[in-house]
PDB file of C-alpha atoms and ligand atoms in Angstrom:
ATOM      1  CA  MET A 211     -17.352   3.899  -5.441  1.00 76.00           C
ATOM      2  CA  PRO A 212     -16.790   4.965  -1.819  1.00 83.00           C
ATOM      3  CA  TYR A 213     -18.364   3.341   1.247  1.00 85.00           C
ATOM      4  CA  TYR A 214     -20.699   5.255   3.466  1.00 89.00           C
ATOM      5  CA  GLN A 215     -21.567   4.355   7.023  1.00 91.00           C
ATOM      6  CA  PHE A 216     -25.177   4.080   8.112  1.00 93.00           C
ATOM      7  CA  THR A 217     -26.368   3.323  11.682  1.00 93.00           C
ATOM      8  CA  CYS A 218     -29.290   1.025  12.324  1.00 93.00           C
ATOM      9  CA  ARG A 219     -31.063   1.538  15.748  1.00 93.00           C
ATOM     10  CA  SER A 220     -31.278  -2.077  16.446  1.00 92.00           C
ATOM     11  CA  CYS A 221     -28.335  -3.656  14.615  1.00 91.00           C
ATOM     12  CA  GLY A 222     -25.664  -0.921  14.865  1.00 91.00           C
ATOM     13  CA  SER A 223     -23.555   0.441  12.017  1.00 90.00           C
ATOM     14  CA  PHE A 224     -22.970  -0.982   8.596  1.00 91.00           C
ATOM     15  CA  ASP A 225     -21.334   0.241   5.367  1.00 90.00           C
ATOM     16  CA  CYS A 226     -22.999   0.565   1.991  1.00 90.00           C
ATOM     17  CA  ASN A 227     -21.333   1.291  -1.399  1.00 89.00           C
ATOM     18  CA  TYR A 228     -22.865   4.166  -3.316  1.00 89.00           C
ATOM     19  CA  ALA A 229     -21.799   6.493  -6.129  1.00 89.00           C
ATOM     20  CA  MET A 230     -20.885   9.965  -4.775  1.00 87.00           C
ATOM     21  CA  ALA A 231     -23.835  11.609  -6.733  1.00 90.00           C
ATOM     22  CA  ASP A 232     -26.331   9.051  -5.573  1.00 90.00           C
ATOM     23  CA  VAL A 233     -25.584   8.696  -1.851  1.00 90.00           C
ATOM     24  CA  PRO A 234     -28.895   8.792   0.259  1.00 92.00           C
ATOM     25  CA  LEU A 235     -29.367  10.154   3.678  1.00 93.00           C
ATOM     26  CA  GLU A 236     -31.072   6.934   4.673  1.00 94.00           C
ATOM     27  CA  SER A 237     -30.644   3.326   3.651  1.00 93.00           C
ATOM     28  CA  ALA A 238     -32.232   0.061   4.521  1.00 94.00           C
ATOM     29  CA  CYS A 239     -30.384  -2.079   6.996  1.00 93.00           C
ATOM     30  CA  PRO A 240     -29.079  -5.290   5.406  1.00 92.00           C
ATOM     31  CA  HIS A 241     -29.991  -7.383   8.518  1.00 92.00           C
ATOM     32  CA  CYS A 242     -33.400  -6.060   9.549  1.00 94.00           C
ATOM     33  CA  ALA A 243     -34.450  -3.897   6.671  1.00 92.00           C
ATOM     34  CA  ASN A 244     -35.121  -0.848   8.934  1.00 92.00           C
ATOM     35  CA  THR A 245     -34.456   2.582   7.656  1.00 94.00           C
ATOM     36  CA  SER A 246     -31.118   3.622   8.922  1.00 94.00           C
ATOM     37  CA  ALA A 247     -29.643   7.063   8.970  1.00 94.00           C
ATOM     38  CA  ARG A 248     -26.352   7.911   7.476  1.00 93.00           C
ATOM     39  CA  SER A 249     -23.635   8.678  10.056  1.00 91.00           C
ATOM     40  CA  PHE A 250     -20.906  11.112   9.327  1.00 87.00           C
ATOM     41  CA  GLY A 251     -17.469  10.556  10.632  1.00 76.00           C
ATOM     42  CA  GLY A 252     -13.936  11.330   9.853  1.00 70.00           C
ATOM     43  CA  ALA A 253     -12.296  10.557   6.492  1.00 64.00           C
ATOM     44  CA  GLY A 254     -10.942   7.054   6.248  1.00 61.00           C
ATOM     45  CA  LEU A 255      -7.311   7.928   5.787  1.00 66.00           C
ATOM     46  CA  VAL A 256      -4.736   5.303   6.049  1.00 66.00           C
ATOM     47  CA  LYS A 257      -1.300   6.171   7.443  1.00 72.00           C
ATOM     48  CA  THR A 258       1.424   4.378   5.472  1.00 76.00           C
ATOM     49  CA  ARG A 259       4.885   3.861   6.810  1.00 80.00           C
ATOM     50  CA  SER A 260       7.499   6.326   5.780  1.00 85.00           C
ATOM     51  CA  ALA A 261      10.487   5.465   3.703  1.00 86.00           C
ATOM     52  CA  ALA A 262      12.678   5.999   6.666  1.00 86.00           C
ATOM     53  CA  THR A 263      10.685   3.567   8.757  1.00 84.00           C
ATOM     54  CA  ARG A 264      10.749   0.958   6.103  1.00 84.00           C
ATOM     55  CA  LEU A 265      14.505   1.228   5.662  1.00 86.00           C
ATOM     56  CA  ILE A 266      15.052   0.942   9.381  1.00 86.00           C
ATOM     57  CA  ASP A 267      12.853  -2.182   9.486  1.00 83.00           C
ATOM     58  CA  GLN A 268      14.676  -3.736   6.534  1.00 81.00           C
ATOM     59  CA  THR A 269      18.087  -2.952   8.235  1.00 84.00           C
ATOM     60  CA  LYS A 270      17.043  -4.604  11.502  1.00 85.00           C
ATOM     61  CA  ARG A 271      15.816  -7.606   9.663  1.00 80.00           C
ATOM     62  CA  THR A 272      19.028  -8.050   7.621  1.00 81.00           C
ATOM     63  CA  ALA A 273      21.018  -7.782  10.742  1.00 81.00           C
ATOM     64  CA  SER A 274      19.189 -10.578  12.483  1.00 78.00           C
ATOM     65  CA  GLU A 275      18.305 -12.646   9.434  1.00 76.00           C
ATOM     66  CA  PRO A 276      20.992 -12.165   6.783  1.00 76.00           C
ATOM     67  CA  ALA A 277      20.266 -13.459   3.301  1.00 76.00           C
ATOM     68  CA  VAL A 278      22.272 -16.527   2.452  1.00 77.00           C
ATOM     69  CA  VAL A 279      23.575 -16.732  -1.016  1.00 77.00           C
ATOM     70  CA  GLY A 280      24.434 -20.118  -2.437  1.00 80.00           C
ATOM     71  CA  ALA A 281      26.361 -18.982  -5.432  1.00 76.00           C
ATOM     72  CA  PRO A 282      27.821 -15.657  -6.785  1.00 72.00           C
ATOM     73  CA  PRO A 283      25.737 -13.673  -9.286  1.00 67.00           C
ATOM     74  CA  SER A 284      25.991 -15.114 -12.878  1.00 68.00           C
ATOM     75  CA  ASN A 285      27.554 -12.135 -14.499  1.00 60.00           C
ATOM     76  CA  THR A 286      30.571 -11.883 -12.164  1.00 54.00           C
ATOM     77  CA  GLY A 287      32.887 -13.996 -14.406  1.00 54.00           C
ATOM     78  CA  SER A 288      32.444 -11.874 -17.564  1.00 57.00           C
ATOM     79  CA  ARG A 289      33.737  -8.628 -15.880  1.00 62.00           C
ATOM     80  CA  ALA A 290      31.190  -6.666 -18.029  1.00 63.00           C
ATOM     81  CA  PHE A 291      29.006  -4.928 -15.459  1.00 72.00           C
ATOM     82  CA  THR A 292      27.994  -2.320 -17.962  1.00 79.00           C
ATOM     83  CA  ARG A 293      27.441  -2.262 -21.643  1.00 83.00           C
ATOM     84  CA  ASN A 294      27.976   1.418 -22.078  1.00 87.00           C
ATOM     85  CA  PRO A 295      31.118   1.920 -24.130  1.00 87.00           C
ATOM     86  CA  LEU A 296      31.930   5.223 -22.401  1.00 90.00           C
ATOM     87  CA  HIS A 297      32.578   3.339 -19.083  1.00 85.00           C
ATOM     88  CA  ARG A 298      35.617   1.687 -20.705  1.00 85.00           C
ATOM     89  CA  LYS A 299      37.375   5.031 -20.792  1.00 89.00           C
ATOM     90  CA  LEU A 300      37.011   5.663 -17.094  1.00 88.00           C
ATOM     91  CA  PRO A 301      40.330   5.440 -15.094  1.00 89.00           C
ATOM     92  CA  ARG A 302      40.977   2.152 -13.511  1.00 83.00           C
ATOM     93  CA  PRO A 303      42.773   1.560 -10.266  1.00 79.00           C
TER      94      PRO A 303
HETATM   95 ZN1  LIG B 654     -30.842  -3.351  11.356  1.00 85.71          ZN
END
């Protein structure tokens, strides 16, 4: 259920949770119980970071704080990086 903003004349604005079909134009203030009118504002959109921005941040972090590995990955010794039998037919250097 979305939140709707109401403004009390003495306490200020507050948010209430109503179903979209049941949202009233006035609501009781939770602090002083005065009738408060609904206030209309812009949509509460959240701007998320783009994939490029996240990649740049990760790259900067690894440049200054590289991950330290204590041991090689466990499957390195078996030379089997894939289980697909068609990969055995690929040319090797
Ligand atoms: Zn109030």
